[in-house]
Amino acid sequence: MSCIFCKIAAGEIPSKAIYQDDSTYAFADISPKAPVHILIIPREHITSLIEVSDHHRDLLGHLMWVAAEIARKQQLNNGYRIVVNAGEDGGQTVEHLHLHLMGGRPMTWPPG
Ligand code: 5GP
Ligand code: ZN
């Protein structure tokens, strides 16, 4: 498996850990687009939201819960943005499902 995010979740590539549990790992984005920019990933290799199936429903809810929990701990009380890029048209560059949690400044819309 040559997936960079699988390697990060396994600790084979260093990252700044923010949160972890049995199913989920969260770490600082290497190229932050906001003062707070954290990636939340399942430990299971899922290529993107395009590939999820019925048995991923609980996991997807958990990933969203983790994002909200991290936002609380980071005291993003003024708000934040969660983004999931899926596939080529979605602008996804790393083919392992991930949520972006971004905050610490007003986020513009649309993102482009
Ligand atoms: P995407 O464009 O696929 O939605 O987002 C991929 C994100 O992963 C980008 O924001 C990029 O900065 C981040 N990223 C890519 N490679 C690495 C890495 O090796 N370490 C970390 N921490 N982030 C990465
Ligand atoms: Zn992976």
Tab-separated table of C-alpha atoms and ligand atoms in Angstrom:
chain	number	residue	atom	x	y	z
A	1	MET	CA	0.000	0.000	0.000
A	2	SER	CA	1.633	3.214	-1.141
A	3	CYS	CA	-1.039	5.555	0.221
A	4	ILE	CA	0.517	8.514	2.010
A	5	PHE	CA	-2.376	8.962	4.474
A	6	CYS	CA	-2.339	5.230	5.370
A	7	LYS	CA	1.349	5.679	6.177
A	8	ILE	CA	0.634	8.792	8.234
A	9	ALA	CA	-2.119	6.992	10.204
A	10	ALA	CA	0.284	4.087	10.822
A	11	GLY	CA	3.014	6.459	12.041
A	12	GLU	CA	5.337	5.521	9.167
A	13	ILE	CA	5.365	9.135	7.962
A	14	PRO	CA	5.591	11.781	10.716
A	15	SER	CA	2.677	14.125	11.326
A	16	LYS	CA	1.435	16.410	14.078
A	17	ALA	CA	-1.246	14.301	15.777
A	18	ILE	CA	-4.331	16.148	16.972
A	19	TYR	CA	-6.676	13.250	17.799
A	20	GLN	CA	-6.722	9.479	17.484
A	21	ASP	CA	-8.908	6.508	18.272
A	22	ASP	CA	-9.403	2.981	16.920
A	23	SER	CA	-10.975	4.091	13.652
A	24	THR	CA	-9.829	7.672	13.150
A	25	TYR	CA	-6.698	9.795	13.017
A	26	ALA	CA	-6.462	13.594	12.810
A	27	PHE	CA	-3.352	15.635	12.088
A	28	ALA	CA	-2.215	19.095	11.031
A	29	ASP	CA	-2.260	19.801	7.284
A	30	ILE	CA	1.299	20.223	5.978
A	31	SER	CA	0.258	23.251	3.906
A	32	PRO	CA	-2.358	25.070	6.012
A	33	LYS	CA	-4.908	27.261	4.209
A	34	ALA	CA	-6.182	28.761	7.489
A	35	PRO	CA	-4.717	29.385	10.985
A	36	VAL	CA	-6.287	26.054	12.001
A	37	HIS	CA	-6.221	23.396	9.259
A	38	ILE	CA	-6.604	19.822	10.408
A	39	LEU	CA	-7.218	16.656	8.376
A	40	ILE	CA	-9.452	13.921	9.789
A	41	ILE	CA	-9.091	10.485	8.200
A	42	PRO	CA	-10.398	6.962	8.736
A	43	ARG	CA	-7.643	4.418	9.460
A	44	GLU	CA	-9.334	2.196	6.876
A	45	HIS	CA	-8.217	3.004	3.374
A	46	ILE	CA	-11.251	4.448	1.595
A	47	THR	CA	-10.324	6.214	-1.622
A	48	SER	CA	-12.998	8.907	-1.447
A	49	LEU	CA	-16.618	9.637	-0.608
A	50	ILE	CA	-17.363	8.296	-4.101
A	51	GLU	CA	-16.355	4.785	-2.958
A	52	VAL	CA	-18.170	4.588	0.404
A	53	SER	CA	-20.802	1.925	0.955
A	54	ASP	CA	-23.574	1.111	3.436
A	55	HIS	CA	-21.249	-0.324	6.064
A	56	HIS	CA	-19.381	3.014	6.255
A	57	ARG	CA	-22.390	4.950	7.544
A	58	ASP	CA	-21.407	4.869	11.229
A	59	LEU	CA	-17.792	5.665	10.402
A	60	LEU	CA	-18.814	8.699	8.333
A	61	GLY	CA	-20.896	10.002	11.218
A	62	HIS	CA	-17.990	9.408	13.576
A	63	LEU	CA	-15.582	11.384	11.356
A	64	MET	CA	-17.978	14.341	11.451
A	65	TRP	CA	-18.308	14.030	15.236
A	66	VAL	CA	-14.504	14.001	15.588
A	67	ALA	CA	-14.287	17.173	13.478
A	68	ALA	CA	-16.793	18.956	15.730
A	69	GLU	CA	-15.028	17.685	18.866
A	70	ILE	CA	-11.640	18.947	17.640
A	71	ALA	CA	-13.206	22.316	16.740
A	72	ARG	CA	-14.515	22.573	20.308
A	73	LYS	CA	-11.101	21.733	21.755
A	74	GLN	CA	-9.410	24.230	19.420
A	75	GLN	CA	-11.942	26.798	20.651
A	76	LEU	CA	-13.196	27.681	17.184
A	77	ASN	CA	-16.193	29.259	18.900
A	78	ASN	CA	-16.716	31.802	16.125
A	79	GLY	CA	-17.224	29.060	13.543
A	80	TYR	CA	-15.267	26.928	11.136
A	81	ARG	CA	-15.549	25.084	7.844
A	82	ILE	CA	-15.486	21.367	7.086
A	83	VAL	CA	-14.657	20.417	3.491
A	84	VAL	CA	-14.568	17.033	1.796
A	85	ASN	CA	-13.163	17.056	-1.717
A	86	ALA	CA	-14.224	14.001	-3.720
A	87	GLY	CA	-12.680	12.897	-6.989
A	88	GLU	CA	-11.185	14.899	-9.802
A	89	ASP	CA	-13.925	17.507	-10.164
A	90	GLY	CA	-13.990	17.903	-6.385
A	91	GLY	CA	-10.313	18.847	-6.395
A	92	GLN	CA	-9.200	15.833	-4.350
A	93	THR	CA	-5.432	15.375	-4.569
A	94	VAL	CA	-4.811	12.633	-1.967
A	95	GLU	CA	-6.791	9.475	-2.678
A	96	HIS	CA	-7.655	8.580	0.917
A	97	LEU	CA	-10.919	9.993	2.286
A	98	HIS	CA	-10.330	13.026	4.508
A	99	LEU	CA	-12.222	15.890	6.086
A	100	HIS	CA	-10.587	19.313	6.179
A	101	LEU	CA	-11.350	21.278	9.348
A	102	MET	CA	-10.448	24.928	8.785
A	103	GLY	CA	-10.919	27.935	11.015
A	104	GLY	CA	-9.321	30.814	12.841
A	105	ARG	CA	-10.311	33.351	10.170
A	106	PRO	CA	-13.498	34.161	8.259
A	107	MET	CA	-13.834	31.658	5.399
A	108	THR	CA	-14.910	32.981	2.015
A	109	TRP	CA	-17.586	31.416	-0.167
A	110	PRO	CA	-17.486	30.012	-2.762
A	111	PRO	CA	-14.042	28.436	-2.272
A	112	GLY	CA	-13.343	28.451	-6.050
B	1	5GP	P1	-7.248	17.337	-0.978
B	1	5GP	O1	-6.813	18.320	-2.022
B	1	5GP	O2	-6.985	15.920	-1.417
B	1	5GP	O3	-8.648	17.527	-0.490
B	1	5GP	O4	-6.358	17.634	0.294
B	1	5GP	C1	-5.136	17.012	0.543
B	1	5GP	C2	-4.482	17.781	1.675
B	1	5GP	O5	-3.440	16.976	2.193
B	1	5GP	C3	-3.861	19.113	1.260
B	1	5GP	O6	-4.436	20.170	2.016
B	1	5GP	C4	-2.367	18.915	1.543
B	1	5GP	O7	-1.757	20.098	2.038
B	1	5GP	C5	-2.366	17.795	2.555
B	1	5GP	N1	-1.190	16.941	2.522
B	1	5GP	C6	-0.654	16.350	1.407
B	1	5GP	N2	0.417	15.620	1.754
B	1	5GP	C7	0.558	15.730	3.106
B	1	5GP	C8	1.499	15.191	4.034
B	1	5GP	O8	2.421	14.446	3.699
B	1	5GP	N3	1.333	15.529	5.352
B	1	5GP	C9	0.311	16.337	5.766
B	1	5GP	N4	0.255	16.613	7.084
B	1	5GP	N5	-0.582	16.860	4.910
B	1	5GP	C10	-0.470	16.563	3.600
B	2	ZN	ZN	-4.943	5.182	2.432
